[in-house]
Amino acid sequence: MSTLEIEKLRIVYGKYVAVDGLDLTIPHGQLVSLLGPSGSGKTSVLRAIGGYLPPTSGTIKVNGRDITRDPPQVRDMGMVFQNFLLFPHMSVLDNVEFGLRMRQVSRAERRRRAMETLDMVRMSAFAARLPFQLSGGQQQRVALARALVIRPAILLMDEPMGALDAKLRAEAQEEIRAVQKEVGVTAILVTHDQQEAMAMSDRIVVMRDGAILEEGEPGRLYREPRTAFTAEFLGTTTLLPVEVLGGEGGRCRVRHSTSKHEFLATGDLRAGEAASVSLRPEEILCSHEATADSIAGRVTKRMFYGVNTFLRVETSEAGSLLALEAPGAVMGEGTGVHVSWRSEGARVLPRDPS
Amino acid sequence: MIGQDDKVLRVGLLPLGFFFCLLFVFPLGMFLWTSFTVKTDTSTVLTLQHYVDVLTSDSARAALVTTLLLSVVTGVVSLLLGYLLAYQVARRGPVLSKLIFMAAIASLFTSTIARALGWRVLLAYQGPINGVLVGLGIVSEPLQLINNFTAVAIGMIHIQTPIVMLALIPVIEALPKDLERAAIGLGSSRWRAFVSIHLPITWRNAVPIGLLTVMATASYFTTPVLLGGGRVDVMAIQIQQASQVLFDFGYAAALSVVLVAVIGVIAFLVFLSTNWRRGAAARGGS
């Protein structure tokens, strides 16, 4: 039962401000992802929570107790590192028992708890192996067991899938999430992989330049981002530069900055503001027949991804768009199409200053 | 193109090979040959007499024991000191690590003779170390610090430690810092993490470096002469005496061969034991 509260966390390296006044509360049992590009400060936050990096100012509390100045040994954090960092000279069992041995747990109890945790990650059959005899995925499961066996207050994961290949990654995401829920441990995942963050988290914290840009439940962030950065970082989208002409009741009339094409979009922005409209591929409808508000375009690229197919459509009114091919329809490269979208699918967002 | 470069390289190696044989392999062979032969006025006779002489000579046997003891003590102590220094250089802040590094390099620039003479001054009967010891009342009269085994060992350790340190820095740097962080995060103290994680992983790479120190020390001549004051009789001194005072090259050669053989056996045993450990580790033992 652990709640994490971070208040006004600031981390400065020399002149470089890695984290700038970050506030974050994580309720018990949730898995929260810190998502952001490299240099966004997400790893610094994780290291500060783990006690490996002393913050310049701010407080970190677990269940209301201030641990900001505690050394890592007494923090009860379970950490899964990017390269797993199993102790290469110790067997899987010894690796998992290590934290318990440091806590002076009796031999029999140590063995029992280590095997129980290894069971949970389906690695008990490999207890006697050495780390180098395991595959990447197996090493990661052992690293997870080693972090969980001490019943940590909080499970910290630093790019835990970073060293796995794409196929293993999806499996590992499912596995880690299942184990985290089973144990009921509060967890923080640092990642730059938006898919991983969306698939695993209760909540995503989007970070940029050492600060939180936006946070929320993955579905909400994907469907209703509040910034163009989030819209672009989570999933794929086309951002159209527009000017807001006016609006009411959550809808705006906007005009494309270059083509002057006008359309309706969802969002509350004041007239005259420079903005971006985010159009998700699945919100763009490509058809052979023209409708009242459709615009004409031409398919220049067709990318087959198995589950679905993406189309790159060039239009004169909205520039280059990334759309999803409708199931059953085949629109080869060079095909002329009519593109339309509902105003609910076009989200108008403040223009990103950078 | 590559093939041609290859050929050029191979032809280029020829003079190197020639000089290697002429200046190294041939004299070595001659030397070995000398140790097994006795020259009379008329002919050269094959014999093991030189080896019998070495092995039955009390002074040669004593010198061998002294040499081995000196080499092992130097090897072990400089490995320990060098390891601690290398750890500081690899893991501490840039200022301290640069200072240690520069101090080590500086001592390598000084000749071994100058360093031995420096120790003669420091360790002298009325030298500064004795002065401090007497001055503080730790001892009532000056200690005999010079012209003994300890003095030679100190001199040798001084020579070998920086070399060991330099060789160990990459060994320690190769270990990810996060590996110790992982141990500390699991509740281990810094010291515990060093002993149970750092040392066991790096010692296999450290042992061969210690072994090199043992080998290098076994053939040292200047330091035992300058700091031993004739009381520390090592194999190098015996060999020098036999060849340059007695002009008994056969005996000198036999001494050298015995020294090389004994060191070789030690090296072999150490490697065997580390390899055996590695094999056991690979099989999943602990």
XYZ file of C-alpha atoms in Angstrom:
640
model
C 0.000 0.000 0.000
C 2.167 2.826 -1.203
C 1.379 6.234 -2.534
C 4.123 8.344 -4.033
C 4.068 12.112 -3.880
C 6.600 14.312 -5.579
C 6.538 18.035 -4.928
C 8.453 20.735 -6.784
C 11.221 18.346 -7.753
C 14.155 20.130 -9.316
C 17.343 18.483 -10.549
C 20.212 20.553 -11.895
C 23.484 19.257 -13.327
C 25.891 22.159 -13.339
C 24.041 24.668 -15.483
C 21.720 22.158 -17.119
C 18.252 21.912 -15.601
C 17.185 18.287 -16.046
C 13.963 18.482 -14.044
C 12.244 21.773 -13.349
C 9.644 21.922 -10.585
C 7.844 18.652 -11.144
C 4.736 17.725 -9.155
C 3.395 14.217 -9.389
C 1.208 11.991 -7.238
C 0.844 8.302 -7.891
C -1.918 6.487 -6.003
C -1.397 3.020 -4.649
C -1.278 0.117 -7.097
C -1.163 2.216 -10.243
C 1.327 1.858 -13.031
C 2.304 5.268 -14.297
C 4.514 5.839 -17.319
C 6.880 8.738 -17.667
C 6.904 9.197 -21.414
C 9.069 11.592 -23.314
C 11.906 11.972 -25.772
C 15.482 11.625 -24.561
C 16.538 14.635 -22.521
C 13.029 15.182 -21.197
C 14.191 14.404 -17.639
C 12.202 11.207 -17.155
C 15.183 9.064 -16.178
C 16.418 11.743 -13.767
C 13.039 11.643 -12.012
C 13.241 7.864 -11.713
C 16.791 7.988 -10.358
C 15.797 10.636 -7.834
C 12.963 8.401 -6.612
C 15.371 5.480 -6.365
C 17.839 7.582 -4.400
C 20.625 7.393 -6.969
C 20.452 11.078 -7.817
C 20.102 13.710 -5.087
C 17.562 16.315 -6.181
C 18.582 19.966 -6.045
C 15.329 20.822 -4.309
C 11.835 19.464 -3.752
C 10.492 16.536 -1.780
C 9.689 12.916 -2.469
C 7.270 11.206 -0.102
C 6.131 7.624 0.174
C 2.918 7.233 2.177
C 3.424 10.717 3.530
C 6.946 10.019 4.802
C 9.676 12.245 3.389
C 12.408 10.075 1.842
C 14.135 12.782 -0.184
C 17.436 12.485 1.703
C 17.325 8.751 2.469
C 20.082 6.617 0.944
C 18.921 4.077 -1.654
C 19.527 1.131 0.718
C 16.638 2.035 3.008
C 14.124 3.229 0.434
C 12.586 -0.140 -0.413
C 12.466 0.523 -4.118
C 12.635 -2.324 -6.602
C 14.492 -1.235 -9.698
C 14.530 -2.902 -13.111
C 17.363 -1.467 -15.175
C 17.489 -1.116 -18.922
C 20.114 -3.809 -19.415
C 18.674 -5.885 -16.568
C 22.078 -5.836 -14.828
C 21.788 -9.253 -13.260
C 24.867 -10.132 -11.214
C 26.754 -12.201 -13.807
C 28.602 -14.406 -11.314
C 25.499 -15.472 -9.402
C 22.849 -18.009 -10.303
C 19.304 -16.860 -11.014
C 18.297 -17.954 -7.524
C 21.203 -16.104 -5.887
C 20.334 -13.008 -7.879
C 16.760 -13.071 -6.647
C 17.819 -13.895 -3.089
C 20.330 -11.035 -2.986
C 17.942 -8.381 -1.681
C 16.616 -10.768 0.960
C 20.126 -11.668 2.083
C 20.836 -7.956 2.543
C 17.718 -7.804 4.709
C 18.947 -10.706 6.852
C 16.014 -12.913 5.948
C 16.588 -16.488 7.128
C 17.913 -19.019 4.639
C 14.749 -21.107 4.393
C 12.506 -18.067 4.099
C 14.805 -16.597 1.489
C 14.639 -19.716 -0.612
C 10.867 -19.942 -0.292
C 10.199 -16.343 -1.250
C 12.709 -16.345 -4.103
C 11.213 -19.502 -5.608
C 7.706 -18.114 -5.177
C 8.658 -14.943 -7.041
C 10.469 -16.913 -9.734
C 7.316 -19.004 -10.129
C 5.349 -15.860 -10.712
C 7.561 -14.865 -13.636
C 7.742 -18.497 -14.863
C 11.469 -18.744 -14.208
C 11.684 -21.240 -11.344
C 12.893 -23.957 -13.722
C 15.957 -21.798 -14.435
C 16.894 -21.115 -10.813
C 20.315 -22.773 -11.077
C 21.317 -21.101 -14.353
C 23.744 -18.242 -14.688
C 22.508 -15.034 -16.324
C 24.556 -15.494 -19.511
C 22.740 -18.779 -20.139
C 19.406 -16.978 -20.385
C 17.764 -15.175 -23.302
C 17.057 -11.445 -23.053
C 13.421 -12.013 -22.185
C 14.313 -14.507 -19.478
C 16.915 -12.154 -18.022
C 14.308 -9.449 -17.873
C 11.891 -11.697 -15.991
C 14.626 -12.532 -13.491
C 15.390 -8.819 -13.100
C 11.704 -8.255 -12.395
C 11.679 -11.067 -9.825
C 14.810 -9.671 -8.175
C 13.129 -6.277 -7.843
C 9.808 -7.665 -6.604
C 11.055 -10.241 -4.112
C 11.903 -7.557 -1.549
C 8.230 -6.458 -1.670
C 9.204 -2.947 -2.655
C 7.136 0.092 -1.847
C 7.453 1.108 -5.459
C 8.634 -0.732 -8.542
C 10.848 1.438 -10.736
C 11.455 0.443 -14.337
C 13.961 2.263 -16.526
C 13.252 1.421 -20.164
C 12.836 -2.236 -19.227
C 12.144 -3.322 -22.810
C 15.058 -1.331 -24.229
C 17.252 -4.383 -24.722
C 14.554 -6.675 -26.137
C 13.673 -7.167 -29.790
C 10.302 -6.034 -31.077
C 8.494 -9.359 -30.830
C 9.615 -10.092 -27.270
C 8.700 -6.576 -26.272
C 4.954 -7.072 -26.698
C 5.079 -10.289 -24.666
C 7.136 -8.658 -21.953
C 4.756 -5.708 -21.724
C 1.847 -8.045 -21.153
C 3.808 -10.074 -18.632
C 5.078 -7.141 -16.581
C 1.657 -5.574 -16.467
C 0.059 -8.855 -15.348
C 2.634 -9.393 -12.591
C 2.368 -5.774 -11.433
C -1.403 -6.110 -11.115
C -1.110 -9.467 -9.373
C 1.301 -8.115 -6.782
C -0.584 -4.836 -6.563
C 2.599 -2.817 -6.418
C 2.758 0.868 -7.291
C 4.961 1.133 -10.365
C 6.693 3.749 -12.474
C 7.770 2.993 -15.997
C 10.185 5.227 -17.844
C 9.934 4.864 -21.585
C 10.220 6.717 -24.849
C 7.999 4.158 -26.560
C 4.475 5.565 -26.743
C 2.960 2.198 -27.633
C 4.509 0.601 -24.571
C 3.220 3.427 -22.392
C -0.290 3.163 -23.813
C -0.417 -0.627 -23.566
C 0.794 -0.861 -19.970
C -0.163 2.188 -17.968
C -3.052 3.333 -15.848
C -1.795 6.806 -16.450
C 0.742 8.437 -18.735
C 2.796 11.461 -17.823
C 4.098 13.160 -20.954
C 7.347 14.967 -20.221
C 9.273 17.537 -22.175
C 12.257 19.701 -21.195
C 12.218 18.561 -17.576
C 8.567 19.324 -16.959
C 5.220 17.589 -17.216
C 3.455 18.654 -20.368
C 0.299 16.692 -19.863
C -0.906 13.670 -17.936
C -3.876 11.409 -17.996
C -5.358 8.046 -18.722
C -3.950 6.654 -22.027
C -7.267 6.650 -23.912
C -8.016 10.224 -22.898
C -4.554 11.417 -23.884
C -4.824 9.712 -27.242
C -8.331 10.894 -28.084
C -8.294 14.299 -26.443
C -4.728 15.572 -26.226
C -4.382 19.136 -24.991
C -1.142 19.855 -26.782
C 0.091 19.284 -30.308
C 3.204 17.631 -28.855
C 1.154 14.963 -27.110
C -1.005 14.410 -30.186
C 2.095 13.831 -32.269
C 4.015 11.823 -29.658
C 1.195 9.401 -28.836
C 0.283 7.385 -31.886
C 0.463 8.917 -35.349
C -1.267 12.021 -36.525
C -1.157 14.725 -39.145
C -0.895 18.257 -37.785
C -2.379 20.949 -39.996
C -1.413 24.577 -39.395
C -4.614 26.622 -39.084
C -6.042 29.925 -37.907
C -9.097 29.938 -35.707
C -11.931 31.952 -37.224
C -14.344 31.605 -34.316
C -16.234 29.055 -32.370
C -18.659 28.146 -29.645
C -19.728 25.134 -27.612
C -16.526 23.204 -28.067
C -16.349 23.675 -31.826
C -14.303 26.016 -33.945
C -14.315 27.098 -37.508
C -10.715 27.028 -38.722
C -8.867 27.999 -41.876
C -5.803 26.178 -43.205
C -2.862 28.569 -43.026
C -1.655 28.070 -46.595
C -4.585 26.745 -48.641
C -7.220 28.860 -46.856
C -9.491 25.812 -46.861
C -12.110 26.176 -44.110
C -13.561 23.420 -41.956
C -14.981 22.638 -38.514
C -12.888 21.170 -35.720
C -13.375 20.230 -32.076
C -11.825 22.360 -29.347
C -12.147 25.693 -27.581
C -9.797 28.262 -28.965
C -10.273 31.944 -29.406
C -10.661 33.507 -32.824
C -7.455 34.746 -34.392
C -5.234 32.245 -32.596
C -2.676 30.302 -34.578
C -3.359 26.631 -33.945
C -2.773 23.116 -35.168
C -5.423 20.610 -36.082
C -4.606 16.999 -35.276
C -6.110 14.463 -37.642
C -5.626 10.812 -36.631
C -5.348 8.430 -39.610
C -8.428 6.498 -38.486
C -10.475 9.709 -38.475
C -9.786 10.406 -42.121
C -12.199 8.811 -44.532
C -10.950 8.061 -48.040
C -13.600 7.340 -50.638
C -13.887 6.975 -54.405
C -17.015 9.160 -54.339
C -17.083 12.830 -53.547
C -19.359 14.175 -50.795
C -20.446 17.699 -49.839
C -17.419 18.535 -47.689
C -14.820 16.196 -49.104
C -11.611 17.374 -50.679
C -9.845 15.751 -53.593
C -6.506 14.064 -53.246
C -4.205 11.456 -54.679
C -2.670 8.418 -52.974
C 1.107 8.733 -53.276
C 2.142 5.923 -50.966
C 0.467 2.798 -49.676
C 2.034 1.137 -46.607
C 0.813 -2.272 -45.592
C 1.187 -3.033 -41.868
C -0.744 -6.289 -41.608
C -3.561 -5.252 -39.304
C -4.152 -2.158 -41.390
C -2.850 -0.171 -44.296
C -1.765 3.434 -44.228
C -2.188 5.784 -47.146
C -0.217 8.932 -47.774
C -2.646 11.249 -49.537
C -1.619 14.533 -51.148
C -4.311 17.203 -51.262
C -4.204 20.813 -52.297
C -6.515 21.948 -49.478
C -4.847 20.204 -46.538
C -1.411 19.230 -47.800
C -0.064 15.765 -47.128
C -2.282 13.558 -44.937
C -1.760 10.153 -43.375
C -4.967 8.143 -43.590
C -6.107 4.632 -42.844
C -7.386 2.586 -45.739
C -10.976 1.482 -45.140
C -11.287 -2.291 -44.632
C -12.110 -4.009 -47.906
C -11.188 -1.037 -50.065
C -7.940 -1.150 -51.987
C -6.545 2.194 -53.038
C -3.316 1.761 -54.924
C -0.675 4.405 -55.368
C -1.763 7.011 -57.900
C -5.482 6.549 -57.213
C -7.532 9.732 -57.015
C -9.574 9.784 -53.785
C -11.981 12.024 -51.925
C -10.961 12.750 -48.360
C -13.247 13.840 -45.566
C -13.373 13.894 -41.790
C -15.946 14.560 -39.105
C -15.467 17.638 -36.971
C -15.290 15.344 -33.885
C -12.199 13.694 -35.340
C -10.342 16.933 -36.014
C -8.947 18.380 -32.788
C -7.811 21.947 -32.741
C -4.866 22.501 -30.372
C -2.707 25.469 -29.435
C 0.220 25.755 -31.838
C 3.384 24.325 -30.332
C 5.688 27.257 -29.618
C 8.830 25.363 -30.605
C 43.681 -4.263 -53.357
C 43.285 -5.973 -50.043
C 45.222 -8.980 -51.250
C 48.067 -6.738 -52.371
C 48.108 -4.880 -49.078
C 48.217 -8.238 -47.403
C 51.236 -9.257 -49.403
C 53.023 -5.987 -48.665
C 52.296 -6.532 -45.012
C 53.650 -10.042 -45.095
C 56.829 -9.010 -46.909
C 57.139 -6.130 -44.468
C 57.071 -8.590 -41.617
C 60.078 -10.482 -42.979
C 62.842 -8.208 -41.612
C 61.025 -8.131 -38.314
C 60.989 -11.906 -38.200
C 64.632 -12.027 -39.233
C 65.772 -9.695 -36.473
C 63.529 -11.436 -33.972
C 65.246 -14.740 -34.748
C 68.708 -13.249 -34.936
C 68.527 -11.152 -31.800
C 66.133 -13.098 -29.615
C 65.495 -16.714 -30.590
C 69.097 -17.502 -31.534
C 70.742 -16.110 -28.359
C 68.039 -17.762 -26.290
C 68.769 -21.065 -27.977
C 72.514 -20.552 -27.457
C 71.868 -19.783 -23.826
C 69.751 -22.879 -23.367
C 72.410 -24.915 -25.159
C 75.096 -23.500 -22.861
C 73.167 -24.673 -19.819
C 73.273 -28.267 -21.047
C 76.909 -28.372 -22.158
C 80.423 -28.280 -20.788
C 83.287 -27.090 -22.980
C 86.592 -28.841 -22.650
C 89.696 -27.884 -24.622
C 88.891 -30.302 -27.390
C 85.145 -30.800 -27.436
C 81.715 -29.851 -26.135
C 79.977 -32.424 -23.944
C 76.282 -32.644 -23.217
C 75.642 -32.692 -19.486
C 73.125 -31.963 -16.729
C 75.936 -30.960 -14.410
C 74.960 -27.274 -14.300
C 71.457 -28.166 -13.160
C 72.780 -30.533 -10.521
C 75.040 -27.707 -9.322
C 72.114 -25.271 -9.124
C 69.832 -27.670 -7.311
C 72.471 -28.801 -4.814
C 73.786 -25.310 -4.115
C 72.438 -23.974 -0.820
C 72.877 -20.364 -1.894
C 71.040 -20.907 -5.196
C 68.157 -22.656 -3.428
C 67.987 -19.888 -0.820
C 68.038 -17.266 -3.592
C 65.212 -19.059 -5.374
C 63.094 -19.061 -2.211
C 63.868 -15.370 -1.573
C 63.029 -14.484 -5.179
C 59.712 -16.341 -5.085
C 58.792 -14.840 -1.737
C 59.680 -11.347 -2.943
C 57.743 -11.819 -6.189
C 54.638 -13.168 -4.502
C 54.632 -10.513 -1.763
C 55.154 -7.780 -4.377
C 52.522 -9.285 -6.664
C 49.883 -9.599 -3.959
C 50.499 -6.232 -2.284
C 50.743 -4.238 -5.511
C 47.648 -5.987 -6.818
C 45.730 -4.919 -3.714
C 47.059 -1.350 -3.744
C 46.751 -1.065 -7.515
C 43.178 -2.324 -7.355
C 42.168 0.198 -4.725
C 43.809 3.017 -6.670
C 42.300 1.926 -9.975
C 38.894 1.743 -8.300
C 39.280 5.327 -7.114
C 40.375 6.490 -10.549
C 37.516 4.678 -12.300
C 34.757 5.470 -9.845
C 35.534 8.761 -8.103
C 35.187 12.345 -9.193
C 37.362 13.741 -11.982
C 39.657 15.745 -9.671
C 40.735 12.897 -7.401
C 41.022 10.443 -10.270
C 43.194 12.832 -12.288
C 45.446 13.460 -9.292
C 45.997 9.748 -8.691
C 46.522 9.150 -12.379
C 49.114 11.915 -12.639
C 50.945 10.718 -9.538
C 51.144 7.219 -11.003
C 52.411 8.453 -14.373
C 54.961 10.726 -12.671
C 56.408 7.828 -10.731
C 56.683 5.821 -13.961
C 58.746 8.623 -15.491
C 61.330 8.346 -12.735
C 64.033 5.731 -13.195
C 63.897 2.681 -10.943
C 67.396 3.467 -9.715
C 66.418 6.982 -8.651
C 63.390 5.589 -6.865
C 65.448 2.963 -5.055
C 67.938 5.608 -3.964
C 65.048 7.737 -2.779
C 63.919 4.885 -0.556
C 67.485 4.545 0.743
C 67.241 8.115 1.976
C 63.772 7.693 3.452
C 64.486 4.386 5.155
C 68.021 5.195 6.342
C 69.039 4.597 9.972
C 68.979 8.333 10.587
C 66.428 9.028 7.866
C 63.093 10.836 8.132
C 60.964 7.752 8.815
C 63.096 6.681 11.749
C 63.201 10.297 12.832
C 59.424 10.436 13.023
C 59.156 7.069 14.779
C 61.708 8.036 17.414
C 60.368 11.573 17.693
C 56.857 10.310 18.401
C 58.242 7.868 20.947
C 56.897 4.866 19.086
C 60.343 3.271 19.185
C 63.190 4.077 21.567
C 65.958 3.762 18.992
C 65.956 3.808 15.155
C 64.828 0.644 13.373
C 66.848 -1.258 10.824
C 64.684 -0.401 7.796
C 67.241 -0.652 5.044
C 69.322 -3.471 3.573
C 66.741 -6.131 4.274
C 63.920 -8.017 2.629
C 61.272 -5.464 3.702
C 63.170 -2.611 2.077
C 63.452 -4.511 -1.205
C 59.770 -5.427 -1.068
C 58.807 -1.782 -0.463
C 60.946 -0.699 -3.406
C 59.445 -3.360 -5.673
C 55.874 -2.574 -4.648
C 56.555 1.080 -5.375
C 57.655 0.155 -8.888
C 54.851 -2.293 -9.660
C 51.799 -0.618 -8.110
C 51.378 2.152 -10.730
C 51.716 -0.390 -13.525
C 49.114 -2.653 -11.951
C 46.840 0.342 -11.421
C 47.071 1.413 -15.070
C 46.325 -2.119 -16.229
C 43.341 -2.448 -13.898
C 41.575 0.811 -14.772
C 39.977 -0.580 -17.958
C 39.047 -3.782 -16.127
C 37.082 -1.789 -13.555
C 35.675 0.662 -16.071
C 34.297 -2.238 -18.097
C 31.901 -3.018 -15.264
C 28.720 -0.930 -15.513
C 28.321 1.440 -12.570
C 24.658 0.530 -12.434
C 25.580 -3.018 -11.431
C 26.662 -1.729 -8.028
C 23.684 0.609 -7.979
C 21.467 -2.415 -8.474
C 23.035 -4.053 -5.421
C 22.764 -0.872 -3.350
C 19.127 -0.465 -4.337
C 18.478 -3.968 -3.054
C 19.730 -2.913 0.375
C 23.453 -3.626 0.142
C 25.973 -1.241 1.672
C 28.623 0.271 -0.592
C 31.258 -1.970 0.939
C 29.072 -5.057 0.582
C 28.403 -4.193 -3.070
C 32.148 -3.872 -3.629
C 32.946 -7.185 -1.970
C 30.074 -9.278 -3.258
C 29.592 -7.786 -6.725
C 32.608 -5.824 -7.842
C 35.458 -8.028 -6.662
C 34.105 -11.425 -7.745
C 33.422 -10.166 -11.268
C 36.742 -8.399 -11.795
C 39.171 -10.686 -9.984
C 39.554 -13.079 -12.923
C 40.897 -10.233 -15.000
C 42.966 -8.915 -12.126
C 44.787 -12.175 -11.410
C 46.717 -12.296 -14.720
C 47.856 -8.723 -14.072
C 49.111 -9.769 -10.639
C 50.838 -12.683 -12.292
C 52.661 -10.352 -14.668
C 53.888 -8.445 -11.632
C 55.163 -11.662 -10.090
C 57.043 -12.497 -13.292
C 58.511 -9.015 -13.663
C 59.628 -8.927 -10.024
C 61.294 -12.327 -10.224
C 63.856 -11.043 -12.711
C 64.498 -7.634 -11.081
C 68.102 -6.805 -10.368
C 68.597 -3.135 -9.499
C 66.133 -2.763 -6.629
C 67.313 -5.869 -4.697
C 70.898 -4.709 -5.147
C 70.285 -1.116 -4.096
C 67.858 -1.706 -1.232
C 69.060 -5.134 -0.110
C 72.606 -4.011 0.464
C 73.906 -7.473 -0.423
C 71.792 -9.146 2.240
C 68.877 -9.962 -0.040
C 70.202 -12.540 -2.435
C 67.791 -13.002 -5.341
C 68.179 -15.111 -8.470
C 69.021 -12.081 -10.617
C 72.014 -11.354 -8.373
C 73.107 -15.020 -8.481
C 72.918 -14.965 -12.273
C 74.889 -11.753 -12.477
C 77.549 -13.152 -10.122
C 77.847 -16.399 -12.076
C 78.155 -14.726 -15.449
C 80.092 -11.564 -14.658
C 82.210 -12.515 -11.666
C 82.766 -16.236 -12.098
C 82.347 -16.281 -15.904
C 80.517 -19.592 -15.503
C 77.988 -19.106 -18.276
C 76.707 -22.659 -18.109
C 75.830 -22.245 -14.451
C 74.314 -18.776 -15.074
C 72.194 -20.207 -17.890
C 71.022 -23.100 -15.702
C 70.027 -20.618 -12.959
C 67.987 -18.627 -15.466
C 66.286 -21.729 -16.841
C 65.374 -22.910 -13.340
C 63.918 -19.481 -12.507
C 61.908 -19.336 -15.722
C 60.686 -22.905 -15.195
C 59.551 -22.277 -11.620
C 57.754 -19.037 -12.555
C 56.232 -20.817 -15.540
C 54.863 -23.563 -13.327
C 53.381 -20.991 -10.933
C 51.783 -19.094 -13.814
C 50.386 -22.324 -15.215
C 48.900 -23.316 -11.864
C 47.296 -19.909 -11.364
C 45.803 -19.923 -14.837
C 44.608 -23.465 -14.361
C 42.828 -22.534 -11.157
C 41.152 -19.433 -12.668
C 40.144 -21.433 -15.737
C 38.819 -24.160 -13.566
C 36.729 -21.573 -11.760
C 35.464 -20.253 -15.040
C 34.524 -23.747 -16.137
C 32.691 -24.355 -12.884
C 30.858 -21.067 -13.271
C 29.837 -21.963 -16.804
C 28.461 -25.258 -15.595
C 26.223 -23.436 -13.150
C 28.144 -24.132 -9.939
C 28.868 -21.365 -7.503
